Coordinates of C-alpha atoms in Angstrom, one line a residue:
Chain A
E1 CA -1.1 4.5 -20.0
A2 CA -1.4 0.7 -19.5
G3 CA -2.4 -0.4 -16.0
V4 CA -1.1 -3.1 -13.8
A5 CA -1.4 -6.5 -15.5
Q6 CA -2.0 -9.7 -13.6
S7 CA -2.4 -13.3 -14.8
P8 CA -4.1 -15.6 -14.5
R9 CA -7.5 -14.0 -13.6
Y10 CA -8.7 -17.2 -12.0
K11 CA -7.1 -20.4 -10.7
I12 CA -8.5 -23.5 -9.0
I13 CA -6.1 -26.0 -7.5
E14 CA -6.2 -28.8 -5.0
K15 CA -4.6 -28.4 -1.6
R16 CA -0.9 -29.2 -1.4
Q17 CA -0.4 -28.2 -5.1
S18 CA 1.7 -25.3 -6.2
V19 CA 0.6 -22.2 -7.9
A20 CA 2.3 -19.0 -9.3
F21 CA 0.9 -15.6 -10.1
W22 CA 2.5 -13.0 -12.3
C23 CA 2.4 -9.2 -12.2
N24 CA 3.6 -6.6 -14.7
P25 CA 3.5 -3.2 -13.0
I26 CA 3.1 0.2 -14.7
S27 CA 6.2 1.1 -16.6
G28 CA 8.6 3.1 -14.5
H29 CA 7.0 2.2 -11.2
A30 CA 9.7 1.4 -8.7
T31 CA 7.5 0.1 -5.9
L32 CA 5.5 -3.1 -6.3
Y33 CA 3.1 -4.7 -3.7
W34 CA 1.4 -8.0 -3.4
Y35 CA -1.8 -8.1 -1.3
Q36 CA -4.0 -10.9 -0.2
Q37 CA -7.7 -10.2 0.0
I38 CA -9.8 -12.9 1.7
L39 CA -13.5 -12.7 1.0
G40 CA -15.2 -10.1 3.2
Q41 CA -11.9 -8.6 4.3
G42 CA -9.7 -5.7 3.3
P43 CA -6.5 -6.3 1.4
K44 CA -3.5 -7.4 3.5
L45 CA 0.0 -6.6 2.4
L46 CA 2.1 -9.7 1.8
I47 CA 5.3 -8.2 0.4
Q48 CA 6.6 -4.8 -0.9
F49 CA 9.4 -4.4 -3.3
Q50 CA 11.4 -1.3 -4.0
N51 CA 13.0 -2.0 -7.4
N52 CA 14.3 -5.6 -7.0
G53 CA 14.8 -5.4 -3.2
V54 CA 12.3 -6.4 -0.5
V55 CA 11.2 -3.6 1.7
D56 CA 8.6 -5.4 3.8
D57 CA 7.7 -9.1 4.0
S58 CA 6.7 -9.2 7.6
Q59 CA 3.2 -10.7 6.8
L60 CA 4.4 -13.2 4.2
P61 CA 4.0 -16.8 5.3
K62 CA 7.5 -17.7 4.3
D63 CA 7.1 -21.4 4.9
R64 CA 4.9 -21.6 1.9
F65 CA 4.9 -18.2 0.1
S66 CA 7.7 -16.8 -2.0
A67 CA 8.0 -13.8 -4.3
E68 CA 10.6 -12.3 -6.5
R69 CA 11.2 -9.3 -8.7
L70 CA 14.5 -10.2 -10.2
K71 CA 15.0 -7.4 -12.7
G72 CA 13.0 -4.8 -10.8
V73 CA 10.1 -5.0 -13.2
D74 CA 7.8 -8.1 -13.4
S75 CA 7.1 -10.1 -10.2
T76 CA 5.9 -13.6 -9.4
L77 CA 4.2 -14.8 -6.2
K78 CA 4.3 -18.5 -5.5
I79 CA 2.5 -20.7 -3.0
Q80 CA 3.9 -24.1 -2.4
P81 CA 2.1 -26.1 -1.0
A82 CA -1.3 -24.4 -1.0
K83 CA -3.8 -24.7 1.9
L84 CA -7.5 -24.2 1.9
E85 CA -7.1 -21.0 3.7
D86 CA -5.1 -19.5 0.9
S87 CA -8.3 -19.1 -1.1
A88 CA -8.4 -15.4 -1.8
V89 CA -7.9 -12.7 -4.4
Y90 CA -4.2 -11.8 -4.9
L91 CA -3.8 -8.2 -5.8
C92 CA -0.7 -6.7 -7.3
A93 CA -0.2 -2.9 -7.1
S94 CA 2.6 -0.5 -8.1
S95 CA 3.5 3.0 -7.4
L96 CA 6.0 5.5 -8.9
I97 CA 7.8 5.9 -5.6
K98 CA 7.4 4.5 -2.1
G99 CA 4.4 6.0 -0.5
S100 CA 2.8 7.6 -3.6
E101 CA -0.5 6.5 -5.1
A102 CA -0.7 2.8 -5.6
F103 CA -2.5 1.5 -8.8
F104 CA -4.0 -2.0 -8.5
G105 CA -4.4 -4.8 -11.0
Q106 CA -7.7 -6.7 -11.3
G107 CA -6.3 -9.5 -9.2
T108 CA -6.0 -13.3 -9.4
R109 CA -8.8 -15.2 -7.7
L110 CA -7.4 -18.4 -6.2
T111 CA -9.7 -21.2 -5.1
V112 CA -8.0 -24.1 -3.2
V113 CA -10.2 -27.2 -3.0
Chain B
G1 CA 0.8 -2.1 14.8
E2 CA -1.4 -0.3 12.4
D3 CA -5.2 -0.9 12.6
V4 CA -7.9 0.6 10.4
E5 CA -11.6 0.1 11.2
Q6 CA -14.8 0.7 9.3
S7 CA -18.4 -0.1 9.7
L8 CA -19.4 -3.1 7.5
F9 CA -22.5 -1.9 5.8
L10 CA -24.4 1.3 4.8
S11 CA -27.7 1.6 2.9
V12 CA -28.9 4.9 1.5
R13 CA -31.6 6.0 -1.0
E14 CA -30.6 7.3 -4.4
G15 CA -30.2 11.1 -4.3
D16 CA -29.3 11.2 -0.6
S17 CA -25.8 11.8 0.8
S18 CA -23.7 8.8 2.1
V19 CA -21.2 9.2 4.8
I20 CA -18.7 6.4 5.3
N21 CA -16.5 6.5 8.5
C22 CA -13.1 5.1 9.3
T23 CA -10.8 5.2 12.3
Y24 CA -7.1 4.4 12.3
T25 CA -4.4 4.1 14.9
D26 CA -1.1 5.0 13.3
S27 CA -0.4 8.6 14.2
S28 CA 2.5 8.7 11.7
S29 CA 0.2 8.4 8.7
T30 CA 1.1 10.8 6.0
Y31 CA -1.6 10.0 3.4
L32 CA -5.1 8.6 3.9
Y33 CA -6.9 7.1 1.0
W34 CA -10.4 6.1 -0.1
Y35 CA -10.6 3.2 -2.5
K36 CA -13.7 1.8 -4.3
Q37 CA -14.0 -1.8 -5.3
E38 CA -16.8 -3.0 -7.5
P39 CA -17.7 -6.7 -7.8
G40 CA -15.0 -8.6 -9.6
A41 CA -12.9 -5.6 -10.1
G42 CA -9.6 -4.2 -8.7
L43 CA -9.3 -1.3 -6.3
Q44 CA -9.8 2.1 -7.7
L45 CA -8.4 5.1 -5.9
L46 CA -11.2 7.7 -5.4
T47 CA -9.4 10.4 -3.4
Y48 CA -6.7 10.9 -0.8
I49 CA -5.9 13.5 1.8
F50 CA -2.6 14.6 3.3
S51 CA -2.4 14.3 7.0
N52 CA -1.9 18.1 7.4
M53 CA -5.2 18.8 5.8
D54 CA -8.6 18.6 7.5
M55 CA -10.9 18.7 4.4
K56 CA -10.7 17.9 0.7
Q57 CA -13.5 18.3 -1.8
D58 CA -13.5 16.7 -5.2
Q59 CA -16.8 17.0 -7.1
R60 CA -19.4 14.9 -5.3
L61 CA -16.8 13.6 -2.8
T62 CA -15.8 15.3 0.5
V63 CA -13.2 13.9 2.8
L64 CA -13.0 15.1 6.4
L65 CA -10.0 14.3 8.6
N66 CA -9.9 14.7 12.3
K67 CA -6.3 13.9 13.1
K68 CA -6.7 14.4 16.8
D69 CA -9.3 11.6 16.9
K70 CA -7.7 9.7 14.0
H71 CA -11.1 9.7 12.3
L72 CA -11.6 9.9 8.5
S73 CA -14.9 10.2 6.6
L74 CA -16.0 10.1 3.0
R75 CA -19.2 11.9 2.1
I76 CA -20.8 11.2 -1.3
A77 CA -23.3 13.8 -2.3
D78 CA -26.3 12.9 -4.5
T79 CA -25.5 9.2 -4.2
Q80 CA -26.3 7.2 -7.4
T81 CA -26.9 3.5 -8.0
G82 CA -23.5 3.4 -9.7
D83 CA -21.9 4.3 -6.4
S84 CA -22.9 0.9 -5.0
A85 CA -19.6 -0.8 -4.1
I86 CA -17.3 -1.6 -1.2
Y87 CA -15.3 1.4 0.0
F88 CA -12.0 0.9 1.7
C89 CA -10.2 3.4 3.9
A90 CA -6.4 3.1 3.8
E91 CA -3.5 4.8 5.6
N92 CA 0.1 5.2 4.6
G93 CA 1.9 5.0 7.8
G94 CA 5.4 4.0 9.0
Y95 CA 7.7 2.4 6.5
Q96 CA 5.4 3.7 3.8
K97 CA 3.2 0.6 4.1
V98 CA -0.4 1.0 3.1
T99 CA -2.8 -0.6 5.5
F100 CA -6.5 -1.1 4.5
G101 CA -9.6 -1.2 6.5
T102 CA -12.1 -4.0 6.3
G103 CA -14.3 -2.2 3.8
T104 CA -17.8 -0.7 4.0
K105 CA -20.4 -2.1 1.6
L106 CA -22.5 0.8 0.3
Q107 CA -26.0 -0.2 -1.0
V108 CA -27.9 2.4 -2.9
I109 CA -31.6 1.9 -3.1
P110 CA -33.3 3.3 -6.2

């Protein structure tokens, strides 16, 4: 079974630039999560989708972050404009149903300079 | 809101047992998880326990849950150098949101 795919693996941008990350969850998984993991901290949930609807985006900085999952499969997370404090690993995860085991991708390491 | 806390660092000798502790605040948690993260890698689910259980054993791993004290522990028997990683406790509480702890870095000394 293929796992959760994320791209790119690494990205370096200057502050105030824009960046987008892509996630392809495990086939058939209805729930998709985006987490932000700052160095030395645990992952923090940014947004949770159930199919193509948003379940929880309470910790998403909506002035600069946006995410979509238009067809209920792939998802993109965008940051515009980026700040230095956005430097982190962005992890995508999916689960078969809400609350079941979440499988994680390898993450995208973002460095904002 | 939900809060999950762990000690930051643990060092053990190869062959000894490791015990990693975690406390959480959300009494509505239904699942509690232990994830392992190796350098540069994603999170790997090691094991999980339902909130109505107090113990689960899986090969070298033993999970103990004290629901009254909201305390979770992971015991790794016969710890090996390959077990060196960061271990995250996580809980699945209200609204099915998974909240992670800060992680415990386990260092295994040969």
